[in-house]
PDB file of C-alpha atoms in Angstrom:
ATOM      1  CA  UNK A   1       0.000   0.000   0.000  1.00 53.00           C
ATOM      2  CA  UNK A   2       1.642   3.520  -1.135  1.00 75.00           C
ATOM      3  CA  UNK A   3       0.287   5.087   2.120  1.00 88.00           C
ATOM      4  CA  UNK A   4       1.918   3.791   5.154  1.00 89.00           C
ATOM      5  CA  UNK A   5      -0.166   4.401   8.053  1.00 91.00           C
ATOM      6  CA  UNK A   6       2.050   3.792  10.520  1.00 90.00           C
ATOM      7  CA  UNK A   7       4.632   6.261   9.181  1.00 93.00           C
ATOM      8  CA  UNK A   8       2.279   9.508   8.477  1.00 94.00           C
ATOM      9  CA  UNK A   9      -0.396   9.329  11.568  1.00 94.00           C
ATOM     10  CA  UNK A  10       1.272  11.815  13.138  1.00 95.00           C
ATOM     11  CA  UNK A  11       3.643  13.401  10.838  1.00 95.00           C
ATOM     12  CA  UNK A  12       4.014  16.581  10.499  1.00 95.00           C
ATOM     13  CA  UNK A  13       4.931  19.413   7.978  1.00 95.00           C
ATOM     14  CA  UNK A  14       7.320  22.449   7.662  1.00 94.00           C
ATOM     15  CA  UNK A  15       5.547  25.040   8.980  1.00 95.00           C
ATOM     16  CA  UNK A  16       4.526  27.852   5.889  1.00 94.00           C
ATOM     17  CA  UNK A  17       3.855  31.511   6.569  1.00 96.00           C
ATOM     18  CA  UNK A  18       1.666  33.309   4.193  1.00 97.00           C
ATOM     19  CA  UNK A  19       0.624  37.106   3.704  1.00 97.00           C
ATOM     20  CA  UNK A  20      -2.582  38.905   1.976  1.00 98.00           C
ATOM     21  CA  UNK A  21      -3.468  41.964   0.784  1.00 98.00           C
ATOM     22  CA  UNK A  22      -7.008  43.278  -0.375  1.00 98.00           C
ATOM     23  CA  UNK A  23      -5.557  42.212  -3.717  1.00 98.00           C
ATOM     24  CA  UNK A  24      -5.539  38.507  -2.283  1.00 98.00           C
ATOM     25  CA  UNK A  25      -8.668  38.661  -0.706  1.00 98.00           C
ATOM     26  CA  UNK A  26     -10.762  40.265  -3.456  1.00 98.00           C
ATOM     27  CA  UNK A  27      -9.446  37.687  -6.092  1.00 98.00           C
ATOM     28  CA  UNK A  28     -10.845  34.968  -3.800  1.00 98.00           C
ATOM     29  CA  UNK A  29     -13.785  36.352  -3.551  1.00 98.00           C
ATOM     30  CA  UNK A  30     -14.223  36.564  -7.339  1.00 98.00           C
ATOM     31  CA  UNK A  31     -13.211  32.800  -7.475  1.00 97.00           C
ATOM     32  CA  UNK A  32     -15.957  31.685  -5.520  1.00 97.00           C
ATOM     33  CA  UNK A  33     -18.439  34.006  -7.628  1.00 95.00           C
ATOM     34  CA  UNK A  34     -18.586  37.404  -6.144  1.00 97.00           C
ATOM     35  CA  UNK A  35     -19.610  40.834  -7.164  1.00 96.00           C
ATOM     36  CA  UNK A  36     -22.893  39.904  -9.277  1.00 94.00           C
ATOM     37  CA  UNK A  37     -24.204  42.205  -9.850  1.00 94.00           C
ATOM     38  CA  UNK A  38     -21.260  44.547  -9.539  1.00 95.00           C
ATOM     39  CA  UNK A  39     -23.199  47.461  -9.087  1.00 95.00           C
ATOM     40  CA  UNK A  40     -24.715  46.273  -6.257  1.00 96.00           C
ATOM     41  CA  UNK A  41     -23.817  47.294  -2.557  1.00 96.00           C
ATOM     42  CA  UNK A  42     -23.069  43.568  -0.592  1.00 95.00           C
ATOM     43  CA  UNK A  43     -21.327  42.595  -3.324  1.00 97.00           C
ATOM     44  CA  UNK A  44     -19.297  45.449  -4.001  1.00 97.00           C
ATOM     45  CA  UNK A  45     -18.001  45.189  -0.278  1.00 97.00           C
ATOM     46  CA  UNK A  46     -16.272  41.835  -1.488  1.00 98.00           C
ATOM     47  CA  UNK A  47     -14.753  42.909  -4.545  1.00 98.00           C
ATOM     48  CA  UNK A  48     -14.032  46.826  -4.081  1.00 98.00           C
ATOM     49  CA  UNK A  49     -11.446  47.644  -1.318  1.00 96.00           C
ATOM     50  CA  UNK A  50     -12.561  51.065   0.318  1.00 94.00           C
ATOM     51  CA  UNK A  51     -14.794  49.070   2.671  1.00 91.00           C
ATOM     52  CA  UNK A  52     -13.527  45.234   1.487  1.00 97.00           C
ATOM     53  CA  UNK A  53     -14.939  42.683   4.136  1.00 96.00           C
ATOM     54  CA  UNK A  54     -13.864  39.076   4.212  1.00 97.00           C
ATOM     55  CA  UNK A  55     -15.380  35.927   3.994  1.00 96.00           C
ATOM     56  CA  UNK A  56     -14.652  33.950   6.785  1.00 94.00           C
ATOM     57  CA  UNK A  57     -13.858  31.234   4.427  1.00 96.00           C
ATOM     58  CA  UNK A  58     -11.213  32.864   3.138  1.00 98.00           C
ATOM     59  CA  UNK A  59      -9.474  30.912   6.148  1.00 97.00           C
ATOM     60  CA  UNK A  60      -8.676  27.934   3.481  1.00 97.00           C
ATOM     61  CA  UNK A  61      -6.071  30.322   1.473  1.00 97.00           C
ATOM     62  CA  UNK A  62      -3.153  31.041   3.729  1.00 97.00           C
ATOM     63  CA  UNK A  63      -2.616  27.568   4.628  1.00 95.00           C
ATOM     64  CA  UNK A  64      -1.471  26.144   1.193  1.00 89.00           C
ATOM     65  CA  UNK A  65       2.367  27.063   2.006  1.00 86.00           C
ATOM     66  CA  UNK A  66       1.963  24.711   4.758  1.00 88.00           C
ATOM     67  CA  UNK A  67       0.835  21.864   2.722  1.00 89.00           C
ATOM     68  CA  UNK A  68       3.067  22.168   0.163  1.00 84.00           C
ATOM     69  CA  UNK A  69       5.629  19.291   1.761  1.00 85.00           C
ATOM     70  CA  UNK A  70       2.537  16.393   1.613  1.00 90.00           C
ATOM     71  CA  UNK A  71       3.427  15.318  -1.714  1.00 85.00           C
ATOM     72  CA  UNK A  72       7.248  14.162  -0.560  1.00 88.00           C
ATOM     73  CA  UNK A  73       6.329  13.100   2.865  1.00 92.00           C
ATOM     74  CA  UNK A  74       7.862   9.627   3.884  1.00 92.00           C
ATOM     75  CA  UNK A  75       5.436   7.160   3.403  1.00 91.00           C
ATOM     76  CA  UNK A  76       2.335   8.957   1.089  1.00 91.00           C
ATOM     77  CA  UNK A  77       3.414   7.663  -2.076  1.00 88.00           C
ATOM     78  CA  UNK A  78       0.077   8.578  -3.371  1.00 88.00           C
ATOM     79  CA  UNK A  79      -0.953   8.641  -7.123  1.00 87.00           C
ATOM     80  CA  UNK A  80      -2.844  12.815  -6.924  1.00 85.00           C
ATOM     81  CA  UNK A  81      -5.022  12.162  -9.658  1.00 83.00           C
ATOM     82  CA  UNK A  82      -6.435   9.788  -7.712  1.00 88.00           C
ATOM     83  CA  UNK A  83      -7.267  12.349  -4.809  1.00 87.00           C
ATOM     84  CA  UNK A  84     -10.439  13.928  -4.122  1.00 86.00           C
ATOM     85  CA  UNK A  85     -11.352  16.636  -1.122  1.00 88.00           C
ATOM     86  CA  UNK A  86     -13.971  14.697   0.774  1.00 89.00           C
ATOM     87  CA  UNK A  87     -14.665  16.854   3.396  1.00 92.00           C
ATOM     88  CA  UNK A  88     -13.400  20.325   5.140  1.00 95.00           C
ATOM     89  CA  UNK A  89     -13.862  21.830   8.681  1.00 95.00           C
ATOM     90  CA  UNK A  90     -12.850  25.209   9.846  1.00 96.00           C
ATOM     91  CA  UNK A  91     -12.614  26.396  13.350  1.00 96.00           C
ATOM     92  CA  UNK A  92     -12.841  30.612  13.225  1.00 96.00           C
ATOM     93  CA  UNK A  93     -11.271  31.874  16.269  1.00 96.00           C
ATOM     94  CA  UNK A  94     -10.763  35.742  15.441  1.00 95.00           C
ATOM     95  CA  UNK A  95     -11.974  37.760  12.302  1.00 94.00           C
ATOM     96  CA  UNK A  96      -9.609  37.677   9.435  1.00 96.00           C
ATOM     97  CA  UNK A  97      -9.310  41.339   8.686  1.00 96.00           C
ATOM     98  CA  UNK A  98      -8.281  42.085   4.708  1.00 97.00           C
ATOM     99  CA  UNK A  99      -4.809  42.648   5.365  1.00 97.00           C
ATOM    100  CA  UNK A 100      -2.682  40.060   7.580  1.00 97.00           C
ATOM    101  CA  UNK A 101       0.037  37.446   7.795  1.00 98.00           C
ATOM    102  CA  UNK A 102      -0.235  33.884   9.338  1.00 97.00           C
ATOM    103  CA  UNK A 103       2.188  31.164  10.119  1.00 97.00           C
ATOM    104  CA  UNK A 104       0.573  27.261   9.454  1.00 97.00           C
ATOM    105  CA  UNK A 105       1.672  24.319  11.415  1.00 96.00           C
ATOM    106  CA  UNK A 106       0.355  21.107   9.460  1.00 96.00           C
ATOM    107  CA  UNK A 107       0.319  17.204  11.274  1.00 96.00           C
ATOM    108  CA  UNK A 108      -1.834  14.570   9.689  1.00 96.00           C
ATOM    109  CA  UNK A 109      -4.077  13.217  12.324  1.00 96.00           C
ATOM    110  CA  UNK A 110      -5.161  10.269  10.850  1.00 95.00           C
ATOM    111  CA  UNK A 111      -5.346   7.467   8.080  1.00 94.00           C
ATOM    112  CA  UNK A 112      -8.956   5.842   7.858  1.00 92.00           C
ATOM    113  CA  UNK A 113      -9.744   2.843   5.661  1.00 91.00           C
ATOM    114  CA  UNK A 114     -12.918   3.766   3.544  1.00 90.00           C
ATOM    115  CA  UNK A 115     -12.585   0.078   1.576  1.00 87.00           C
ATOM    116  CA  UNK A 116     -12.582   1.864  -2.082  1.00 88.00           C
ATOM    117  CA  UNK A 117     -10.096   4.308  -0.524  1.00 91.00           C
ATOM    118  CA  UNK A 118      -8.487   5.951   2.250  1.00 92.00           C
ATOM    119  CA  UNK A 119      -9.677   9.300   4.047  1.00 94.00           C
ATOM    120  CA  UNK A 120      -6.829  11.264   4.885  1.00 95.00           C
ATOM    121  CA  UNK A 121      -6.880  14.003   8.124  1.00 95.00           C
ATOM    122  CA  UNK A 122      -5.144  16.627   7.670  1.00 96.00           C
ATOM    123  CA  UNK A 123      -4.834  19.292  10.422  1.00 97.00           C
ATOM    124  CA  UNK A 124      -3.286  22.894   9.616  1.00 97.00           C
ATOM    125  CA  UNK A 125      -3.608  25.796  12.782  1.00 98.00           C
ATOM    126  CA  UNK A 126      -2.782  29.327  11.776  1.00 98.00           C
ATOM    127  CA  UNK A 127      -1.101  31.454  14.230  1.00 98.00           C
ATOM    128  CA  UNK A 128      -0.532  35.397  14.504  1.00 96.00           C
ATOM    129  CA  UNK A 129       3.350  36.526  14.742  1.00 95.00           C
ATOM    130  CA  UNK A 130       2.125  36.972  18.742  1.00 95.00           C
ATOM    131  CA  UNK A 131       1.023  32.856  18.774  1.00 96.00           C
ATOM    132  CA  UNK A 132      -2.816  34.293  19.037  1.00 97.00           C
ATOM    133  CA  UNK A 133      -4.509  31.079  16.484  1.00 98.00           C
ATOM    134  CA  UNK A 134      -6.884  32.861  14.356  1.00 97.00           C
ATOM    135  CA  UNK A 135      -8.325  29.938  12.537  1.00 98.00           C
ATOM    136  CA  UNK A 136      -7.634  26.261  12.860  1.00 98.00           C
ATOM    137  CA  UNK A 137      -8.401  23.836   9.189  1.00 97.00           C
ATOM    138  CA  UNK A 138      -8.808  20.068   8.967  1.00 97.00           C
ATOM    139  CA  UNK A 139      -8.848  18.516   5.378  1.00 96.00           C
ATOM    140  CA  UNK A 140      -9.920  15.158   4.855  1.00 94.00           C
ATOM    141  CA  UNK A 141      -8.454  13.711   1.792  1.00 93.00           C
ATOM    142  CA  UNK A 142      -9.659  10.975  -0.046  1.00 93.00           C
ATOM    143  CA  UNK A 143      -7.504   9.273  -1.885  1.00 93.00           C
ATOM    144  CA  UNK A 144      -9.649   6.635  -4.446  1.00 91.00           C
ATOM    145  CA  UNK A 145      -8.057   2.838  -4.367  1.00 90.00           C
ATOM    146  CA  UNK A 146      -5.812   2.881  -1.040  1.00 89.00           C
ATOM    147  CA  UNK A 147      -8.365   1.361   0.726  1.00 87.00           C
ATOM    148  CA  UNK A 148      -8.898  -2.055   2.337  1.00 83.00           C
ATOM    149  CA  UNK A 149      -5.790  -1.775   4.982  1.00 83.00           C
ATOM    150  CA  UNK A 150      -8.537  -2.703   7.897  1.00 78.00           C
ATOM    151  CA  UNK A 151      -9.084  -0.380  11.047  1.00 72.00           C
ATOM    152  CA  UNK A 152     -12.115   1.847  11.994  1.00 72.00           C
ATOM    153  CA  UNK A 153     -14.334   2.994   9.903  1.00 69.00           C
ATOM    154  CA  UNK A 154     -14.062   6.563  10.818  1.00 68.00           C
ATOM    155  CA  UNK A 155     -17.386   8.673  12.007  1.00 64.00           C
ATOM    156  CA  UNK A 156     -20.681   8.438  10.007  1.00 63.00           C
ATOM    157  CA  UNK A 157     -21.579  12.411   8.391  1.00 60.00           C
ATOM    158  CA  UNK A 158     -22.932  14.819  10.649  1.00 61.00           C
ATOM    159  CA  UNK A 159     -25.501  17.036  10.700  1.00 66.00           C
ATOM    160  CA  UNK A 160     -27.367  16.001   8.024  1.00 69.00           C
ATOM    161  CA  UNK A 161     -30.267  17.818   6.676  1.00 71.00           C
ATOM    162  CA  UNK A 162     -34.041  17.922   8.708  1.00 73.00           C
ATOM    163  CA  UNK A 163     -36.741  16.389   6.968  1.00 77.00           C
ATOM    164  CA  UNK A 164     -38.428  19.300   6.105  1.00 80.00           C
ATOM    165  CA  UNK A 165     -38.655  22.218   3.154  1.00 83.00           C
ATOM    166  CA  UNK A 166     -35.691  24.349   3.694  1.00 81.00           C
ATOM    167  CA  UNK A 167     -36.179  27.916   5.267  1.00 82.00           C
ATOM    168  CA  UNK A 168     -33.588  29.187   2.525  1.00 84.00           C
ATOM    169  CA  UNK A 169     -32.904  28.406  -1.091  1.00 87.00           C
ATOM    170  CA  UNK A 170     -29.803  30.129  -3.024  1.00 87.00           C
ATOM    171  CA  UNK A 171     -29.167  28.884  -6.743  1.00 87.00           C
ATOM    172  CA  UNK A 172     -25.596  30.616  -8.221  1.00 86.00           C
ATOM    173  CA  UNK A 173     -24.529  29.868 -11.590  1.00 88.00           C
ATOM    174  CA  UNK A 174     -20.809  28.339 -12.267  1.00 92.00           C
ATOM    175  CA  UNK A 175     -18.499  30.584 -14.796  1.00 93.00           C
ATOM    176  CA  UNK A 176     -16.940  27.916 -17.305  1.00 95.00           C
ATOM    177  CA  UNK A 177     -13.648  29.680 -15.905  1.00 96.00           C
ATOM    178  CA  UNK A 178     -14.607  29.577 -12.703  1.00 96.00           C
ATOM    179  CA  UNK A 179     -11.629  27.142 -11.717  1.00 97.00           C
ATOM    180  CA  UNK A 180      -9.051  28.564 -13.766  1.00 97.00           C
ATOM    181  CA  UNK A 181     -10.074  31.961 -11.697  1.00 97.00           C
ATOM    182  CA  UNK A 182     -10.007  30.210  -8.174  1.00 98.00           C
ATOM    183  CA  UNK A 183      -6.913  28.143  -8.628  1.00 97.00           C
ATOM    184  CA  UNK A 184      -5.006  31.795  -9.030  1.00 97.00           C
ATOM    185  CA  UNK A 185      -5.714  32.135  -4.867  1.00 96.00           C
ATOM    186  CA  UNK A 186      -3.361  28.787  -4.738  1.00 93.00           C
ATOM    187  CA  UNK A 187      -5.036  25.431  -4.808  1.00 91.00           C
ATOM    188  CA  UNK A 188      -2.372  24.862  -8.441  1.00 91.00           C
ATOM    189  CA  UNK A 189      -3.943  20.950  -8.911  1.00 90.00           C
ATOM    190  CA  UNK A 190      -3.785  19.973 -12.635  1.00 94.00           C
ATOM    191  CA  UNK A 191      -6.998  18.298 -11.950  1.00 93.00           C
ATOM    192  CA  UNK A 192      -8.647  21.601 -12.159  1.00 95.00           C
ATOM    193  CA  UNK A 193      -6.982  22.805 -15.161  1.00 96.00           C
ATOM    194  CA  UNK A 194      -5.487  20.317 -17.398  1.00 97.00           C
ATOM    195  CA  UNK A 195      -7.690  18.027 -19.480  1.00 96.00           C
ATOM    196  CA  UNK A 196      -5.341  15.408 -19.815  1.00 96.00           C
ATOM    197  CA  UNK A 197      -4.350  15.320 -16.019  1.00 93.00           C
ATOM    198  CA  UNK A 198      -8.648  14.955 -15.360  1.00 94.00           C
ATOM    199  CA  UNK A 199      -8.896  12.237 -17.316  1.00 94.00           C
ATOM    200  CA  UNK A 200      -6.288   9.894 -15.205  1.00 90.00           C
ATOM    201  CA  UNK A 201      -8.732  11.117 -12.677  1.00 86.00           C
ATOM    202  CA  UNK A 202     -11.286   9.360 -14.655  1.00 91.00           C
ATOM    203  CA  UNK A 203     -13.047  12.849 -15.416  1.00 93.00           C
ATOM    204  CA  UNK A 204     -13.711  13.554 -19.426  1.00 94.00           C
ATOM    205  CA  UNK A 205     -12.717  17.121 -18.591  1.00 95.00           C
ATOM    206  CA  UNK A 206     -11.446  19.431 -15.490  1.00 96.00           C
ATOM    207  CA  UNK A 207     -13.345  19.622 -12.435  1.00 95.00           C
ATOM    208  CA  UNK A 208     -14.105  22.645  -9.989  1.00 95.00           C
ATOM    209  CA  UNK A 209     -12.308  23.075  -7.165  1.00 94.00           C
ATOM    210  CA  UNK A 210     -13.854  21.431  -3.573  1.00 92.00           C
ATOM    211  CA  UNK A 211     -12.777  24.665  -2.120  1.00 95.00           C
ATOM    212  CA  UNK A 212     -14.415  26.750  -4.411  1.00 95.00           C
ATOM    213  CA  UNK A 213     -17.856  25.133  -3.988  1.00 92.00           C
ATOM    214  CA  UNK A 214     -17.126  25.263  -0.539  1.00 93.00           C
ATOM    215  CA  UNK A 215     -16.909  29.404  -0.650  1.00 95.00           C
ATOM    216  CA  UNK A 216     -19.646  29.417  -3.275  1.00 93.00           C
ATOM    217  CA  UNK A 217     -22.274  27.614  -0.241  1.00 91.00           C
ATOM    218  CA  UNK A 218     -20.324  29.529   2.765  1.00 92.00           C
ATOM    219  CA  UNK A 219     -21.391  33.155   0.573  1.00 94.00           C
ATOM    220  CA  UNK A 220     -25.049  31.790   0.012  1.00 92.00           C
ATOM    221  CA  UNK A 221     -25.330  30.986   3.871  1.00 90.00           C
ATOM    222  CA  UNK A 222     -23.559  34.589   5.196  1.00 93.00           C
ATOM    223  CA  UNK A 223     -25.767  36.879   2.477  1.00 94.00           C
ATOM    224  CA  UNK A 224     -28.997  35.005   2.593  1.00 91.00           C
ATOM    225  CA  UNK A 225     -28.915  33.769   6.795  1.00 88.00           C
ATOM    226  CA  UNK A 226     -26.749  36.553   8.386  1.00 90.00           C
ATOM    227  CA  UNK A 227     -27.423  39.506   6.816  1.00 91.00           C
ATOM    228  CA  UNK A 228     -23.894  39.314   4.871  1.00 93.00           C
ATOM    229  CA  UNK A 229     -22.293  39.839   8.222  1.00 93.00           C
ATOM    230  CA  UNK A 230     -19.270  36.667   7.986  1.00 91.00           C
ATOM    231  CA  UNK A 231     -17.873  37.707  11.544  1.00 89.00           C
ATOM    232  CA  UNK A 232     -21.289  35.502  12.993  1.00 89.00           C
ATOM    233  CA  UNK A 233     -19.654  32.320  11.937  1.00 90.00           C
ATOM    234  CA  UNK A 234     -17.590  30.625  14.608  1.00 91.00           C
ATOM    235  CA  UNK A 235     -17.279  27.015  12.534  1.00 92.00           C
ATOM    236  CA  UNK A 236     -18.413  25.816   9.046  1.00 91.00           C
ATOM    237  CA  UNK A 237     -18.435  22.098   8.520  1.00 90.00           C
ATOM    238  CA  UNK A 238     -19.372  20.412   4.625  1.00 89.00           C
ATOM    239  CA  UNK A 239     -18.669  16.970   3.234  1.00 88.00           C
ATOM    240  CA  UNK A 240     -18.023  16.780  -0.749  1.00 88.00           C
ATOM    241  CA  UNK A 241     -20.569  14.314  -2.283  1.00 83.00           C
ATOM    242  CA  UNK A 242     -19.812  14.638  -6.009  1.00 84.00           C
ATOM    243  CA  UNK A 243     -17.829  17.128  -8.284  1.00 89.00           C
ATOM    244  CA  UNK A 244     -18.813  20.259 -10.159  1.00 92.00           C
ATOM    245  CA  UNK A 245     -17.903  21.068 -13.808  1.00 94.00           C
ATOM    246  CA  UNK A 246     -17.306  24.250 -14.242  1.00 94.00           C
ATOM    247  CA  UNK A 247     -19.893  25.806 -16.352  1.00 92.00           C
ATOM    248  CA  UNK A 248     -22.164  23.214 -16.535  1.00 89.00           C
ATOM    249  CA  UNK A 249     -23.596  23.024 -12.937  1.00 84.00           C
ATOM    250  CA  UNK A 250     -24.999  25.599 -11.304  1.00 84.00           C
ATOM    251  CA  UNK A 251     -24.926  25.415  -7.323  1.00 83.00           C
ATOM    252  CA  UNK A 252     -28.053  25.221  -5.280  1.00 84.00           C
ATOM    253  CA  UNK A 253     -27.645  26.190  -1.664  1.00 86.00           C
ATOM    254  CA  UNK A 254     -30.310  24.833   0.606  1.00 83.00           C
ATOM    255  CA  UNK A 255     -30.365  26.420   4.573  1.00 82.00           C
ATOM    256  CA  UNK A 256     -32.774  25.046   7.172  1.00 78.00           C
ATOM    257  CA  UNK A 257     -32.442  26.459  10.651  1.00 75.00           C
ATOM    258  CA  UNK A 258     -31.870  23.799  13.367  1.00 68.00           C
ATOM    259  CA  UNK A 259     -31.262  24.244  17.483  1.00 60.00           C
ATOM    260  CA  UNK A 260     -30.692  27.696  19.010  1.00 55.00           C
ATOM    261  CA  UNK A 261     -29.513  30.326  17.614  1.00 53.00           C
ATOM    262  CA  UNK A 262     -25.955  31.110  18.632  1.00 46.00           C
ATOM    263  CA  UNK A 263     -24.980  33.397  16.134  1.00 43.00           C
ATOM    264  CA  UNK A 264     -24.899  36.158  18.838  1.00 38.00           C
ATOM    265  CA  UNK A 265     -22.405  35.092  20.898  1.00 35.00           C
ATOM    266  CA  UNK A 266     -20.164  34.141  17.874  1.00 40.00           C
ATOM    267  CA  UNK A 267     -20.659  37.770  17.139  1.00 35.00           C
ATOM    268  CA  UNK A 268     -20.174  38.717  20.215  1.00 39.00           C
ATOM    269  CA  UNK A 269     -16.784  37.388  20.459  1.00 38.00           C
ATOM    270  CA  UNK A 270     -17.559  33.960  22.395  1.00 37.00           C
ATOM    271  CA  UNK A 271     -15.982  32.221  20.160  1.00 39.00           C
ATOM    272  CA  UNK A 272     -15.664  28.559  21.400  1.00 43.00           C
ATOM    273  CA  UNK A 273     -15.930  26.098  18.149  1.00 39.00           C
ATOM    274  CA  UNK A 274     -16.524  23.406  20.213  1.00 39.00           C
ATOM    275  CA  UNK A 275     -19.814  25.209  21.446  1.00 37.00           C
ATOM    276  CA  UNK A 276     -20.814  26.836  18.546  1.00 35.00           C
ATOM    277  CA  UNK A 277     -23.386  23.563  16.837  1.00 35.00           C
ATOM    278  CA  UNK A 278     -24.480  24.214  13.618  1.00 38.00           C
ATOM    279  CA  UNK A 279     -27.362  26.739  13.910  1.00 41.00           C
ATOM    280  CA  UNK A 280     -28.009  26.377   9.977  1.00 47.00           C
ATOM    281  CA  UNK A 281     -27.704  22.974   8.514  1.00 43.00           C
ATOM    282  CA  UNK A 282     -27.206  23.290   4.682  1.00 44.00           C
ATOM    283  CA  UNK A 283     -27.052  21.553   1.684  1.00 49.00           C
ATOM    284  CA  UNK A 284     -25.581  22.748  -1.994  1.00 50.00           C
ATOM    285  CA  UNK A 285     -26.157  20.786  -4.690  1.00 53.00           C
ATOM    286  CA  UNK A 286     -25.550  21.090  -8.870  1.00 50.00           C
TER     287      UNK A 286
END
């Protein structure tokens, strides 16, 4: 088995320090489908920097640098065409303002046998010069035929959807660029680019970017649940069921309200993760 389980649990990566601008942050934003209309005010404060806010999923960017080492780590011979982002979680512990620096410290946590493939946890924290975290990032990878090396299972999904009409619909189109746009904020895979490189992936063309859907539903959920207003999120989970072609798919963001509402105290600045349960369940779909 390329992956050796034994040797990466644990492991971890040189640590990467990364700096934005509004430059940075406002090309994001227009890779995950911002300022449409452009005249309009909300979206104008993504995309135009005299009063630029940013969306608290923005938190995926700086940690790249930190990831960087995976692909030569001892023991993850992995084929990356092969790889798919199965899932993302992001812990918000301070407002990312639109002009900062942050230094990533990346371990894999753990190596879990899906039998068609393994899911691998990745953990990156992000750290102010001070050592003040500001946001805390856990990939899990899934990497299709490495599976069948025995062990646990791994948790079932969480969260899922209440079976009942949603409170909130959101449908966004996808640009046919749209992933050559988002990959200039630094996700670089082939897979999102190069038609040749897709189809070892078994894809007939390029897909979009995990990431990028994931801003695309995070947007939907801040505009259309908290009044655009980003800073109320504390911790945004979503699991990857099936891939986007650019173009093609348009992206359906359903929001149904579930528990209390603790978006308050997230404001507020109570910003325990572990405390903050999903207050809007969603689902996005093409």
């Amino acid at each position: 088995m390329p992956i050796d389980r034994d040797k990466v649990v644990g492991a971890e990566l040189s640590p990467g320090t990364a700096s934005w601008t509004p430059d940075e942050v406002i090309l994001y934003h227009l890779g995950v489908g911002a300022g449409v209309p452009p005249t309009d005010p909300n979206e104008l404060a993504y995309v135009y920097e005299r009063a630029l806010k940013v969306l608290p999923s923005f938190a995926v960017i700086p940690v790249f640098g930190a990831l960087a080492g995976l692909g030569s780590l001892d023991g993850f011979g992995v084929n990356f065409a092969m790889l798919l982002h199965g899932e993302q979680d992001v812990e918000l512990h301070a407002p990312i303002s639109a002009t900062g620096e942050a230094t990533s410290t990346a371990r894999i946590t753990d190596v879990v046998d899906k039998g068609k493939g393994a899911l691998v946890i990745l953990e990156a924290t992000s750290r102010t010069r001070d050592g003040a975290t500001l946001f805390v990032n856990r990939f899990s990878l899934f990497i299709r035929g490495e599976g069948g090396f025995g062990g646990d299972g791994g948790p079932s999904a969480g969260h899922p959807p209440p079976e009942r009409a949603p409170d909130v619909e959101v449908e966004r189109p996808t640009l046919e660029q749209q992933a050559l746009l988002y990959r200039l904020s630094g996700d670089r895979s082939p897979l999102h680019v190069d038609p040749e490189f897709a189809k070892l992936g078994g894809f007939d063309r390029p897909i979009l970017h995990g990431l990028c859907s994931f801003g695309i539903a995070y947007k939907a959920v801040v505009d259309a649940s908290l009044e655009g207003d980003g800073e109320q999120v504390a911790r945004y989970q979503a699991r990857f069921a099936g891939v986007v072609f650019p173009g093609r798919d348009a992206r359906r963001t359903s929001m149904a309200r579930r528990g209390p509402d603790r978006r308050r105290r997230a404001h507020e600045g109570t910003r325990d993760p572990s405390d903050q349960h999903a207050a809007i369940t969603l689902r996005s779909t093409t």
